Coordinates of C-alpha atoms and ligand atoms in Angstrom, one line a residue:
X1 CA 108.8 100.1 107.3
X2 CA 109.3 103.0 109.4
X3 CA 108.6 106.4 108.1
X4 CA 110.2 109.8 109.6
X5 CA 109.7 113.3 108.9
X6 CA 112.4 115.5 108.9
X7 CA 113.4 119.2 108.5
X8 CA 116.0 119.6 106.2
X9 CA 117.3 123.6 104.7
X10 CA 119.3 123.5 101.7
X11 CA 122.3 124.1 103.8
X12 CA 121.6 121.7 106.6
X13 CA 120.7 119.2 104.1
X14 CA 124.6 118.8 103.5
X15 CA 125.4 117.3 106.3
X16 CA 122.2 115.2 107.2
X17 CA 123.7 111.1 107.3
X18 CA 121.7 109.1 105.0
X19 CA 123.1 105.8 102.7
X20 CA 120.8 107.1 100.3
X21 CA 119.4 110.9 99.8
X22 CA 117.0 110.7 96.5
X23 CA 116.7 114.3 96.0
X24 CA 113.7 114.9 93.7
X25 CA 114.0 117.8 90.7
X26 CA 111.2 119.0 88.8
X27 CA 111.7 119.2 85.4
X28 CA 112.7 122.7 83.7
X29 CA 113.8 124.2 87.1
X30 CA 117.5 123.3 87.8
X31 CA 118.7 126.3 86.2
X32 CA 117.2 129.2 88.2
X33 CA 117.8 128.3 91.9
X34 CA 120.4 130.7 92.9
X35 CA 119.4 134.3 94.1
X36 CA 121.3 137.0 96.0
X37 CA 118.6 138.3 97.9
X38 CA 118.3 135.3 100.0
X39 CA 120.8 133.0 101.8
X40 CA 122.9 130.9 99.2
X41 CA 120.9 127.7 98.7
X42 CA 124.4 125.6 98.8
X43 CA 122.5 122.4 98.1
X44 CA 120.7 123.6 94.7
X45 CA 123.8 125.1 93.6
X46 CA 125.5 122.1 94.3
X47 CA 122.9 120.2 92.5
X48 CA 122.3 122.6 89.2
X49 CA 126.2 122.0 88.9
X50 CA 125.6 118.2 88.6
X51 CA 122.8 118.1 86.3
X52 CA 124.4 120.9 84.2
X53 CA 127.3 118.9 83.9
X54 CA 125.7 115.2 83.1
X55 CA 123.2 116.9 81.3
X56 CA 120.0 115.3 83.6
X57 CA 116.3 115.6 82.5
X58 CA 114.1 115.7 85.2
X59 CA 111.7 113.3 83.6
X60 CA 109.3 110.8 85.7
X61 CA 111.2 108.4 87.1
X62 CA 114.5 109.4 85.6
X63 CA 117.7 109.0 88.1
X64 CA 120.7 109.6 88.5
X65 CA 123.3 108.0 91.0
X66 CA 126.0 110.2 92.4
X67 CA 128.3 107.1 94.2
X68 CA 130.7 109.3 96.1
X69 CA 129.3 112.6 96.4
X70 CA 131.0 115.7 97.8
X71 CA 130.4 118.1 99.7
X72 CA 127.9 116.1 101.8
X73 CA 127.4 113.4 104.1
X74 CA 125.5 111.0 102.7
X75 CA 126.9 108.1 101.6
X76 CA 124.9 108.3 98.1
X77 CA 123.2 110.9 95.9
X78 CA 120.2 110.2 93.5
X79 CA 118.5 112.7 91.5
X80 CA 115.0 111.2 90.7
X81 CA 112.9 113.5 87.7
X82 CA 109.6 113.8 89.2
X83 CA 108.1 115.4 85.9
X84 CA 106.0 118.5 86.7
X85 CA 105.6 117.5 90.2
X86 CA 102.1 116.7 90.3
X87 CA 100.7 114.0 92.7
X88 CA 100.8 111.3 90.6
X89 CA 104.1 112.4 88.4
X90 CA 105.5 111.8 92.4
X91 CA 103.6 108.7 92.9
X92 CA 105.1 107.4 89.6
X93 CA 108.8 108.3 90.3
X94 CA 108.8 107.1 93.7
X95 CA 108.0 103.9 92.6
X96 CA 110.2 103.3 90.2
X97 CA 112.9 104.6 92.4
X98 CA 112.1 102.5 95.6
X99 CA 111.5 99.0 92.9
X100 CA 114.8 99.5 91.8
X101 CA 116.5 100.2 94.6
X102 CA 114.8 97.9 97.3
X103 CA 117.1 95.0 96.6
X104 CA 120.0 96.9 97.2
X105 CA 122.0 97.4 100.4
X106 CA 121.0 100.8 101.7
X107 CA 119.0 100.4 105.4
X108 CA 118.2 104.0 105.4
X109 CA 117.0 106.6 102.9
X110 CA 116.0 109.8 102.7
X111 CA 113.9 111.6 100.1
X112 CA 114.3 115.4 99.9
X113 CA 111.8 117.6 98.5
X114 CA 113.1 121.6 98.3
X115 CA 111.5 124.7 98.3
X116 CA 110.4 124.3 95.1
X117 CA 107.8 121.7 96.2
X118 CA 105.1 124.7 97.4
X119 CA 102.1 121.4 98.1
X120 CA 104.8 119.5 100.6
X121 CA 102.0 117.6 102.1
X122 CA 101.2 116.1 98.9
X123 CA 104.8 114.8 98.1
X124 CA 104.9 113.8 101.7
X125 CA 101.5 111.6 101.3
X126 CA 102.4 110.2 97.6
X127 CA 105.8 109.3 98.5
X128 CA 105.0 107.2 101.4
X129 CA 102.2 105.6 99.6
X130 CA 104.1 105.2 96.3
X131 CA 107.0 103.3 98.8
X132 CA 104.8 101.2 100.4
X133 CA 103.4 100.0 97.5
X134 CA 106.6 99.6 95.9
X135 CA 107.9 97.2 98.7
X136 CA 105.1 95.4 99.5
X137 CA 106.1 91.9 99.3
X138 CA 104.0 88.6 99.2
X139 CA 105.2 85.7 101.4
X140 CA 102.5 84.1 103.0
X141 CA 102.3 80.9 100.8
X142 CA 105.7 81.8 99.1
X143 CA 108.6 82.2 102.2
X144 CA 111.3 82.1 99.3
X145 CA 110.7 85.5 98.0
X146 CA 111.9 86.8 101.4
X147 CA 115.1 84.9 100.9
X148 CA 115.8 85.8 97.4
X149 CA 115.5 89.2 98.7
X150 CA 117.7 89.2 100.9
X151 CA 120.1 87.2 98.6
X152 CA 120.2 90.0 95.5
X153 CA 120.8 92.4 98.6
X154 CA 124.4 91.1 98.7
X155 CA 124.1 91.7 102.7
X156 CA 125.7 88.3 104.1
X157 CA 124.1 89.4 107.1
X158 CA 121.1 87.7 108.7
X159 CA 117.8 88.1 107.0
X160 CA 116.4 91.0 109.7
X161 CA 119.3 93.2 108.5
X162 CA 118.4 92.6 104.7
X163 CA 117.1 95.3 102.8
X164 CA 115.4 98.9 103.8
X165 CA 114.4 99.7 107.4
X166 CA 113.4 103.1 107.6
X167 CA 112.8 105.9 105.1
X168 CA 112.5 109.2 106.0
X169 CA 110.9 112.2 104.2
X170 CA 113.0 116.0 104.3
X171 CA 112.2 119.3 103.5
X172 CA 112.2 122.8 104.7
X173 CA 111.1 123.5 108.3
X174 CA 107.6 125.7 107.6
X175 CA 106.1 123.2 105.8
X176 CA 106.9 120.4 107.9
X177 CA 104.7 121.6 110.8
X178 CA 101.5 121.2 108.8
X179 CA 102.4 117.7 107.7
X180 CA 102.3 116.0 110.8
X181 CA 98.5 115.1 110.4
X182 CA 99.0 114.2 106.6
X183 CA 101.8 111.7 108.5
X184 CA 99.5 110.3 110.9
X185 CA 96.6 109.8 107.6
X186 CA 98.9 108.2 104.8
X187 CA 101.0 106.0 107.1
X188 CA 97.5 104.6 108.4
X189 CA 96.4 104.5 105.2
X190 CA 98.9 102.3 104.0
X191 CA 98.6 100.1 106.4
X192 CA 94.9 99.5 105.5
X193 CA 96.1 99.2 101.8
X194 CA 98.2 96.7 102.9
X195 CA 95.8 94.6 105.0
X196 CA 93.9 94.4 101.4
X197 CA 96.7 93.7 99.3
X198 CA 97.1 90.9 101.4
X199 CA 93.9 89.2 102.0
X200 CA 93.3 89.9 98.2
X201 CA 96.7 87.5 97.3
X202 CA 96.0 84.8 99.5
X203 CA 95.0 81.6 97.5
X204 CA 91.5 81.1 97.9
X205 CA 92.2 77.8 100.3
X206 CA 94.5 80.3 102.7
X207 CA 91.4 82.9 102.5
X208 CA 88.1 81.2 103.1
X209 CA 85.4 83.1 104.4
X210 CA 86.3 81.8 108.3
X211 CA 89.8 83.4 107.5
X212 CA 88.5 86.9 106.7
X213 CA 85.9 86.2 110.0
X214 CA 89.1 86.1 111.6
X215 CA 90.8 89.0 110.7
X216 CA 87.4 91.0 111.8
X217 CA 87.5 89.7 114.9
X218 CA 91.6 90.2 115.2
X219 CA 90.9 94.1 114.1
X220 CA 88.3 94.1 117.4
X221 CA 90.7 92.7 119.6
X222 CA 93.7 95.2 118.9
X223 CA 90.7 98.4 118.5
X224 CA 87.5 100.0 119.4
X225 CA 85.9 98.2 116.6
X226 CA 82.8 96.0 117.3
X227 CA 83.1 93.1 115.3
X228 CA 80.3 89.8 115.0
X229 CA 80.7 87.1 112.8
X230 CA 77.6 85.3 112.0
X231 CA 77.5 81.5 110.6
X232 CA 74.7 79.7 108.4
X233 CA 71.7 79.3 111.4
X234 CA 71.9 83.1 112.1
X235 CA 72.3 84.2 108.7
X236 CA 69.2 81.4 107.9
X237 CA 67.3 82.8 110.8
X238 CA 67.9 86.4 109.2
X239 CA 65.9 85.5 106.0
X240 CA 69.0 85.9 103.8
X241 CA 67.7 83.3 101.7
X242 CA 69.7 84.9 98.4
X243 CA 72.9 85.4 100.1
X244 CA 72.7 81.6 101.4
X245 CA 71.6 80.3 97.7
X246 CA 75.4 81.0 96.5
X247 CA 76.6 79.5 99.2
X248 CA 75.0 76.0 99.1
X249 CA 76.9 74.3 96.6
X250 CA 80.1 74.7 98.6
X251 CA 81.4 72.4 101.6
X252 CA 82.8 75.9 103.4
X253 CA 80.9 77.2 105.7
X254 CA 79.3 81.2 104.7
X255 CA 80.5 84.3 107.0
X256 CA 78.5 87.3 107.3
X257 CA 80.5 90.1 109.4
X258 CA 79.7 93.0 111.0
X259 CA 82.0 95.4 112.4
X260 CA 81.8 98.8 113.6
X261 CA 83.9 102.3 114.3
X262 CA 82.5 105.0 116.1
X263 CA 84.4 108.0 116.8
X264 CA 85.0 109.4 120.3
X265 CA 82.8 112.4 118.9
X266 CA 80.4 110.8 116.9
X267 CA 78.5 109.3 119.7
X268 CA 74.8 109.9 117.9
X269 CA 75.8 110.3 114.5
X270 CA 74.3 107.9 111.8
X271 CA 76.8 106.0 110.2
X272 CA 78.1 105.2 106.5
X273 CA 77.8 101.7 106.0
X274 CA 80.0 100.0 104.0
X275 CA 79.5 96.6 102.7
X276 CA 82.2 94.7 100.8
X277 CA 81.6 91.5 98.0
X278 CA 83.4 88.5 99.9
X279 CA 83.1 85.8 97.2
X280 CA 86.5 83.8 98.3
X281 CA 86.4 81.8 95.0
X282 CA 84.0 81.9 92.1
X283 CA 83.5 79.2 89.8
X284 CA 81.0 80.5 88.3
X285 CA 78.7 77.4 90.1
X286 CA 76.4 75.4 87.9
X287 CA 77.0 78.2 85.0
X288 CA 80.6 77.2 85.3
X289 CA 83.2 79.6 84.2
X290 CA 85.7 78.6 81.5
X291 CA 89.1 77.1 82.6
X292 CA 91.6 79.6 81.4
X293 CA 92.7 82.4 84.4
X294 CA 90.0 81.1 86.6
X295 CA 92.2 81.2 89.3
X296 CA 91.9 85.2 89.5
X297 CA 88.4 84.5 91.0
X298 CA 90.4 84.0 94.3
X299 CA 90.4 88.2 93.9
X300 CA 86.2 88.0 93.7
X301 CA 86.6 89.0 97.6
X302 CA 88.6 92.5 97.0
X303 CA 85.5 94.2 97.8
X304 CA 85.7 93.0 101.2
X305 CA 89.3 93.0 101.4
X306 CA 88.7 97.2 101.2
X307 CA 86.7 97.0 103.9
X308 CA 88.5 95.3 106.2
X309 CA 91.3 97.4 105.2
X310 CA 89.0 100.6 106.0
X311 CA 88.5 99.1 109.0
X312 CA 92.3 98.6 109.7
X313 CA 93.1 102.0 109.2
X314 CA 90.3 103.8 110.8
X315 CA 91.6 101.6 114.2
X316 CA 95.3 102.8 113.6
X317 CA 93.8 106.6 112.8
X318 CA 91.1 106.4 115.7
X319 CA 89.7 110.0 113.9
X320 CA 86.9 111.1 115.9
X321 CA 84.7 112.2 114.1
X322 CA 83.4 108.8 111.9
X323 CA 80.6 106.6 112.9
X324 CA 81.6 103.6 110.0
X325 CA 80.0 100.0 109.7
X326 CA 81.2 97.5 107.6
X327 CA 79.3 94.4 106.2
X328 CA 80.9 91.7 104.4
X329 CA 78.4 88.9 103.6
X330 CA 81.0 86.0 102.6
X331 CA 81.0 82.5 100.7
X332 CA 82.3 80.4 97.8
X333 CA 80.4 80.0 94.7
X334 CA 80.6 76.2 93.6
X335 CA 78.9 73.7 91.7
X336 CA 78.1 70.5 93.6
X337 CA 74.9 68.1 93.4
X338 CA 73.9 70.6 96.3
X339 CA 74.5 73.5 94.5
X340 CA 71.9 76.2 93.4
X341 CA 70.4 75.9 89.5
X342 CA 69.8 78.5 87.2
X343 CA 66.1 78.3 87.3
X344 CA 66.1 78.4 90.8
X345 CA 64.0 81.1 92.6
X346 CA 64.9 82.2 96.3
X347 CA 64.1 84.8 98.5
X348 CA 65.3 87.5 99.4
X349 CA 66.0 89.2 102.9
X350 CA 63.8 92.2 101.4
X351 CA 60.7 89.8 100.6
X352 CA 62.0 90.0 96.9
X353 CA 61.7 86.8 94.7
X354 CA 64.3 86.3 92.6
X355 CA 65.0 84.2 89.0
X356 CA 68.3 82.8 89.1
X357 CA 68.8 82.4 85.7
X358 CA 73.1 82.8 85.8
X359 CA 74.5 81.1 88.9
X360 CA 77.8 83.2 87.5
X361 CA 75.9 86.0 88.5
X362 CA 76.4 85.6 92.4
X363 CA 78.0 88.8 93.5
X364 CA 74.6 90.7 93.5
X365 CA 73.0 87.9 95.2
X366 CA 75.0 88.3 98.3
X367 CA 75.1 91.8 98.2
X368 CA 71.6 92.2 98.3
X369 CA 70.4 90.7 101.5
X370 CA 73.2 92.8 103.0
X371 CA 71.8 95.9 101.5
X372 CA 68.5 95.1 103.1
X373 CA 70.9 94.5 106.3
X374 CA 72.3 97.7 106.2
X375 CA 68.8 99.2 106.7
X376 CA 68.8 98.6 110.2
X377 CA 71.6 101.4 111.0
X378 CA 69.7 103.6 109.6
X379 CA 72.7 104.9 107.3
X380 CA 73.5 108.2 106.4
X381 CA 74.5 106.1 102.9
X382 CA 75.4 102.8 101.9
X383 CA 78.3 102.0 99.6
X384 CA 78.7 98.9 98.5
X385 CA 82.5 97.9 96.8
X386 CA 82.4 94.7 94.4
X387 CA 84.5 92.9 92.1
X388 CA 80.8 92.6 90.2
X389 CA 81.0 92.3 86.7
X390 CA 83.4 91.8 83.6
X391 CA 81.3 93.8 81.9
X392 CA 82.8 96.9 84.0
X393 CA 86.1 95.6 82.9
X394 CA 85.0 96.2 78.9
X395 CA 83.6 99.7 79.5
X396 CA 86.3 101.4 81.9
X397 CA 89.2 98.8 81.8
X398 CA 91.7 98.9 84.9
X399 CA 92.0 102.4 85.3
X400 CA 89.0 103.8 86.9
X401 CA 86.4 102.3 88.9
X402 CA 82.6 101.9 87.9
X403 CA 80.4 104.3 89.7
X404 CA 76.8 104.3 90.3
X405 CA 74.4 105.7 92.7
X406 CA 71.6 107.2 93.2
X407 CA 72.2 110.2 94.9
X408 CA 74.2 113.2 93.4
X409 CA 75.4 114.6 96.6
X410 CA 77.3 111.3 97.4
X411 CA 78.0 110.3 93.8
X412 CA 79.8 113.7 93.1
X413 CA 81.5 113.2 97.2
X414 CA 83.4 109.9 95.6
X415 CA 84.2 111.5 92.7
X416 CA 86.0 114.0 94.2
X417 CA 87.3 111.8 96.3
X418 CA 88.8 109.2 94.0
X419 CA 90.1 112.3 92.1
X420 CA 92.1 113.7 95.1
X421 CA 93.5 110.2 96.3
X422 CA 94.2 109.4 92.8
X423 CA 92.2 106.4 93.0
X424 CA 89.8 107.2 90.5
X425 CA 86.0 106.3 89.5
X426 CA 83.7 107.4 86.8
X427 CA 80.0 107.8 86.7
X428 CA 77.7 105.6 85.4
X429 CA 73.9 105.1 84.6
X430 CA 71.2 103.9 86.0
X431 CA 68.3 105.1 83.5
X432 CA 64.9 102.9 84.3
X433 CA 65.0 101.3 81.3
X434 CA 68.0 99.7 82.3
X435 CA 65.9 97.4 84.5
X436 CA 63.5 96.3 81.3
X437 CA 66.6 93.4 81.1
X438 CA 66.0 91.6 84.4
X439 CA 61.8 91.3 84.4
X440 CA 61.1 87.5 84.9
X441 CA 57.9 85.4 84.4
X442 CA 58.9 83.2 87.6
X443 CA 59.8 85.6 90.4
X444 CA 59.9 89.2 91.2
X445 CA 63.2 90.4 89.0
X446 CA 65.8 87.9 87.2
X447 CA 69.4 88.0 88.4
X448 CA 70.9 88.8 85.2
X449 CA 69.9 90.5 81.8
X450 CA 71.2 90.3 78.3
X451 CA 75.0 90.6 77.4
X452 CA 74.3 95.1 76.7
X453 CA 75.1 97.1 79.4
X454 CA 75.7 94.5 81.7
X455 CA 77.4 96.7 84.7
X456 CA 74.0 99.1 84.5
X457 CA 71.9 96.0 85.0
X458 CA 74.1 94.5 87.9
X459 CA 73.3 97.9 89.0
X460 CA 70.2 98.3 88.4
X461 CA 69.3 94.9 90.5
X462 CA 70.8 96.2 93.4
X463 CA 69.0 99.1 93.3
X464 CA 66.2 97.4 94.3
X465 CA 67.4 96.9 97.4
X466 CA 68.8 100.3 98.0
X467 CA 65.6 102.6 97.2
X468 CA 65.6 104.0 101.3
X469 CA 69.1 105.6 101.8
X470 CA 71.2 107.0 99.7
X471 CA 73.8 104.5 98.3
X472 CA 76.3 104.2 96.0
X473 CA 77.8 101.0 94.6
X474 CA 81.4 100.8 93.2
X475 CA 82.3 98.1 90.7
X476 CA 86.2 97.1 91.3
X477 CA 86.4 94.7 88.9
X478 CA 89.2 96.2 86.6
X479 CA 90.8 98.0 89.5
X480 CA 91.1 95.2 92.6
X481 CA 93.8 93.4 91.0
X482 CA 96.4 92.8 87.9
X483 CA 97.0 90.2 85.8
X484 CA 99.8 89.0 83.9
X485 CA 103.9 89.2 85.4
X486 CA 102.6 91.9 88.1
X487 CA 99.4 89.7 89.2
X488 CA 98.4 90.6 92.2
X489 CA 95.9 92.8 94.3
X490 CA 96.0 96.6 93.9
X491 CA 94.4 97.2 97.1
X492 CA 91.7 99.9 95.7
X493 CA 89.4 101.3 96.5
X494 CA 91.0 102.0 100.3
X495 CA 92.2 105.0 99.0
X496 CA 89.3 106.4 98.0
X497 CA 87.3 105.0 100.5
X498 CA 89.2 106.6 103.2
X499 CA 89.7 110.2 101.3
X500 CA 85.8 109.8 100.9
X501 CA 85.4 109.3 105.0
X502 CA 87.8 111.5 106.4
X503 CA 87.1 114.6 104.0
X504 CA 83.9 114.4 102.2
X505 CA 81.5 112.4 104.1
X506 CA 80.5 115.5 106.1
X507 CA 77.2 116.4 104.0
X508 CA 74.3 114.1 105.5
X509 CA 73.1 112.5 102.5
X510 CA 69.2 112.5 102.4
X511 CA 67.2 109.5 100.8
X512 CA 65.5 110.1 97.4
X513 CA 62.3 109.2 97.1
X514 CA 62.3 105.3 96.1
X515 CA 62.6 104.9 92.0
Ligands
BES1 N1 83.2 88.0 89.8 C1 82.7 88.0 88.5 C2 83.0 89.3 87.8 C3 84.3 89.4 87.2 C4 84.6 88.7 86.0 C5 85.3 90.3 87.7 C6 85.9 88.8 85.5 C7 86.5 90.4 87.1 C8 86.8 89.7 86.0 C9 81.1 88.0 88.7 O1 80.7 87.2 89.7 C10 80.6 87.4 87.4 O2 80.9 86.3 87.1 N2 79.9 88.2 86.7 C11 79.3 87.7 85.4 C12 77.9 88.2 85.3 C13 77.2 87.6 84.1 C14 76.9 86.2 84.4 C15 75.9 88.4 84.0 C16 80.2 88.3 84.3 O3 80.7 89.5 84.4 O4 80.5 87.6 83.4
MN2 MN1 80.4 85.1 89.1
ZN3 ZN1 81.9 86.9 91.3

């Protein structure tokens, strides 16, 4: 999709050549646009006339379609009620507008925010997002859907003409100016989002941990990012002897990647490391998981799927002032006669023994030996992103994302930042006794506690491995994906993720004293 910015007045507006100009109204303010002190604002006029007349409420998502307009030169008119105008009344309406209209015949569109949009740069960013997301379309394993598409588009055509090309976002001049760096963020942005989306959808036999090796090392080929992909004998002679416990039951070989931004300005700078869950497919192992939706595990590797979509959008943004690594240790989870047993104790990168007493619980048995990893870079903090437990799914369900660290400073950094990018997370516990659950007889901590609380104690076992930076951990698993008729990956936490680099990773996070 290409995306263009472009100043529109209320007068010039008129006779700007779009097939499609979705002009957005707040509710409540049609009526009050004309004023005699300034120059006639012809389009408002024009436009209080219309909803005056059909009587239009400017409510989220609301249109109307004006199929022969006059007065102007586009080919169509839509008002689209964007509520109050808030960031996500915008994000909502834009939506709904581009999923209805995407499988019609218009190749261009323009949306038009007026004056009365004071926070352009917020429409700007929540528009493009909220049509990007809207359009997204999965085809790897499914080439029909493109065709179908271009069928219900009615465009005889071939299939390249079929469907939108380019939007482009209008509004008065002044504003404009200071949106050209919002442009540069959101349209980056989204194509991170999209890289996660993506990966996330693949079927776990089109997305295998060598796969997501490959688009690491495809990101370091077309960018400044470092990338290495180790195999089993390196990650063996590492000492990750939890990570490769998941992985032994499975005939695909693990992946543990490593990949690296650094800023033209941030030559000495200590990075934030991010690590991502890369579970491609989880059975569950010996402590098999029952039959019914198991084929959502194929999302178990959403955490990763963020990362690499960080990654994709900090090399299309290039901003100079990040130092980033990103660690995705990778692997099925399967039962075979090979596989690991609950009962089984391994060791850990750290030194750590651990009880595994749930082969189910494999997520934080990967994560761990990359915690102890990220030591190495001697982060400013760690965050680690992982479709971890169903447990966070009871507590917060698939709005906001579980959050625990332990460090304010960077807990309250996220928050903010999930707030402002409307990708939202909320704070969780991590009281000591919490970690009562997972003391074992057998090894130095169990791998899972009883059924209560059972995101804390996930929580609390990585902490263990966290105790000298400060690090946060974000549990995805309501959030990475839906289920049901829209099934399919949501590609959060890359919003978030990036709002959190590029404006409130500034503040050096100091290590608390180890708990
Ligand atoms: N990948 C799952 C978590 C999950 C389950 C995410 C359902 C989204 C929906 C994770 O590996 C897992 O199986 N966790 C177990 C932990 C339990 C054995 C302590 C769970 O949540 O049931
Ligand atoms: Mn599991
Ligand atoms: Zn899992």
């Amino acid at each position: 999709m290409n995306f263009d910015l472009k100043t529109l007045t209320h007068s010039t507006a008129l006779t700007h050549k779009t097939d499609l100009m979705v002009i957005a109204v707040k509710s409540g303010v049609q009526k009050a646009t004309t004023s005699k002190s300034s120059p006639i604002p012809v389009l408002s006029q024009y436009l209080s006339s219309i909803q005056a007349e059909e009587s239009f409420e400017a409510k989220t998502g609301k249109t109307l379609l004006i199929l022969k307009p006059l007065h102007v030169q586009a080919k169509r008119i839509m008002l689209l009620g964007v509520g109050d105008g808030s960031a996500a009344q915008i994000r909502k309406a834009v939506n709904t507008c581009f999923s209805s209209i995407k499988s019609l015949k218009y190749k261009e569109v323009t949306v038009y925010f007026d004056d009365s949009f004071t926070e352009f740069d917020k429409a700007i960013r929540n528009s493009i997002i909220a049509v990007t997301d809207s359009l997204y379309l999965y085809t790897k394993t499914k080439p029909s859907a493109k065709t179908e598409h271009s069928k219900t588009s009615k465009n005889p055509d071939s299939s390249s003409s079929a469907g939108l090309i380019s939007v482009t976002l209008a509004g008065a001049s002044a504003k404009l100016v200071s949106s050209k760096n919002v442009f540069d963020e959101v349209t980056a942005l989204c194509e991170g989002v999209e890289l996660a989306k993506e990966w996330g959808n693949r079927p776990p036999n089109y997305a295998t941990p060598t796969h997501l090796g490959q688009v690491a090392q495809n990101l370091g080929k077309t960018s400044g990012i470092k990338v290495n992909v180790m195999g089993p004998k390196e990650v063996e002679k590492l000492g990750m002897g939890s990570f490769m416990s998941v992985s032994q039951g499975s005939s695909e070989p693990l992946r543990f990647i490593s990949m690296e931004y650094r800023g033209a300005r941030a030559k000495t700078s200590e990075p934030i490391v991010l690590i991502g869950k890369g579970i491609t497919f989880d059975t569950g192992g010996i402590s098999l998981k029952p039959g019914a939706g198991m084929d959502e595990m194929k999302f178990d590797m959403c955490g990763a799927a963020s990362v690499l979509g960080v990654f994709k959008s900090l090399s299309v943004l290039k901003p100079a002032d990040l130092h980033v690594v990103g660690l995705i240790p990778t692997c099925e989870n399967m039962p075979d006669g090979g596989a690991v047993k609950p009962g089984d104790v391994v060791t850990s990168m750290s030194g750590q023994t651990i009880e595994i007493l749930n082969t189910d619980a494999e997520g934080r048995l990967i994560l761990c030996d990359a915690l102890t990893y990220a030591k190495r870079f001697k982060p400013k903090a760690v965050i680690d992103i992982a479709t971890l437990t169903g447990a966070c799914v009871i507590a917060l369900g698939h709005v906001r994302s579980g959050l625990f660290s332990n460090n304010d400073t960077l807990a309250s950094a996220l928050e903010k930042a999930g707030e402002d990018s409307l990708d939202t997370c909320w704070r969780m516990p991590l009281d000591d006794e919490y970690a009562e659950a997972l003391k074992s007889n057998f090894a130095d901590v169990a791998n899972v506690g009883d059924r209560a609380a059972g995101s804390v104690t996930a929580a609390k076992f990585l902490q263990r491995f966290a105790n000298d930076f400060a690090w946060a951990h974000l549990d995805i698993a309501g959030t990475a994906w839906k289920s049901g008729g829209a099934k399919g990956s949501t590609g959060r936490p890359v919003g978030l993720l990036m709002e959190f680099l590029l404006r409130h990773s500034k503040n050096a996070m100091k290590p608390k004293s180890a708990k």
